[in-house]
Amino acid sequence: MKKQKVNKPAVHIIQKELLQPYNPVTINLIGAGGTGSQLLTALARMNHALTALGHAGVYVRVFDDDQVDTANLGRQLFTTAELGQYKSVALINRINRFFGTNWKAETIRYNKQSLKDRDLASAVITISCVDTVSARYEIGEILQHLTKNYGGRNRVKYWLDFGNSRSSGQVILSTLEKITQPASALYRPVENLPLVTEEFKELLNGSEHEDNTPSCSLAEALTKQDLFINSALANCGASLLWQMFREGILFNRGFFLNLADFRTQPLKVA
């Protein structure tokens, strides 16, 4: 009698170096605006929980050359006392004081000039919370260059990209190189998660017409992005990271979120 072929569920198994590191796992957070400001707080909470569980935790560097203005108040996590300050500095100072961390603010744009300091440009996990398609493509090019030309301790492994429109968005995890997977009798381990800039190229190019000019007020900003879309994405995306560190196995590598009708669609590992 012929054996029936069983389709094993596809999974991605996280590298052991992230699960049991000797040093904090380095994360570069690019963008400290609507989503980035919310995500940084989630990362600080996650770091506190990880260290309490005996993990080495994470070390975060925030890249943003933008300054706080009145249109940022309310939708982003800034106060009137921080007007005129660099967003990255305001956020990092607050996080370091509150959680006792020693994370770092970089008041520069993360672009190809960043390759002058590869130790700074490279991190085990890169998280992008940027507004434009061109910035996303540039980040992808930088990370691919670092994968080929940088072999330090913080060699880039994963890229977690956040993107949103007015009331919808997505979070997608990619790998920059093949991650060695153990053999499994239960699952089909997948060593490579495609880059968002390659897998969803048409989707990204189709959104190029969006208006990315700065808003002059909170009211104007809210016509472009819903008040809670950034925090919803940040919390769900942080949950994906938490799953990476705590469970070490992913069945889903991201999701699509529509806040208008409260729908979330997972993006399966395939």
PDB file of C-alpha atoms in Angstrom, residues 13 18 64 77 81 124 133 139-140 167 172 232 262:
ATOM      1  CA  ILE A  13      13.480  28.439  13.498  1.00  0.00           C
ATOM      2  CA  LEU A  18      19.344  35.103  19.605  1.00  0.00           C
ATOM      3  CA  ASP A  64      16.308  59.778  13.193  1.00  0.00           C
ATOM      4  CA  LEU A  77       4.910  60.105  22.081  1.00  0.00           C
ATOM      5  CA  ALA A  81       8.789  70.259  26.727  1.00  0.00           C
ATOM      6  CA  VAL A 124      21.605  41.638  14.264  1.00  0.00           C
ATOM      7  CA  VAL A 133       9.200  53.773  -0.411  1.00  0.00           C
ATOM      8  CA  ILE A 139      17.639  50.389   3.692  1.00  0.00           C
ATOM      9  CA  GLY A 140      17.312  47.109   1.799  1.00  0.00           C
ATOM     10  CA  SER A 167      -5.945  53.032   8.628  1.00  0.00           C
ATOM     11  CA  ILE A 172       7.021  41.854   7.535  1.00  0.00           C
ATOM     12  CA  ALA A 232      -1.649  48.951  16.864  1.00  0.00           C
ATOM     13  CA  PHE A 262     -10.526  45.345  12.752  1.00  0.00           C
TER      14      PHE A 262
END
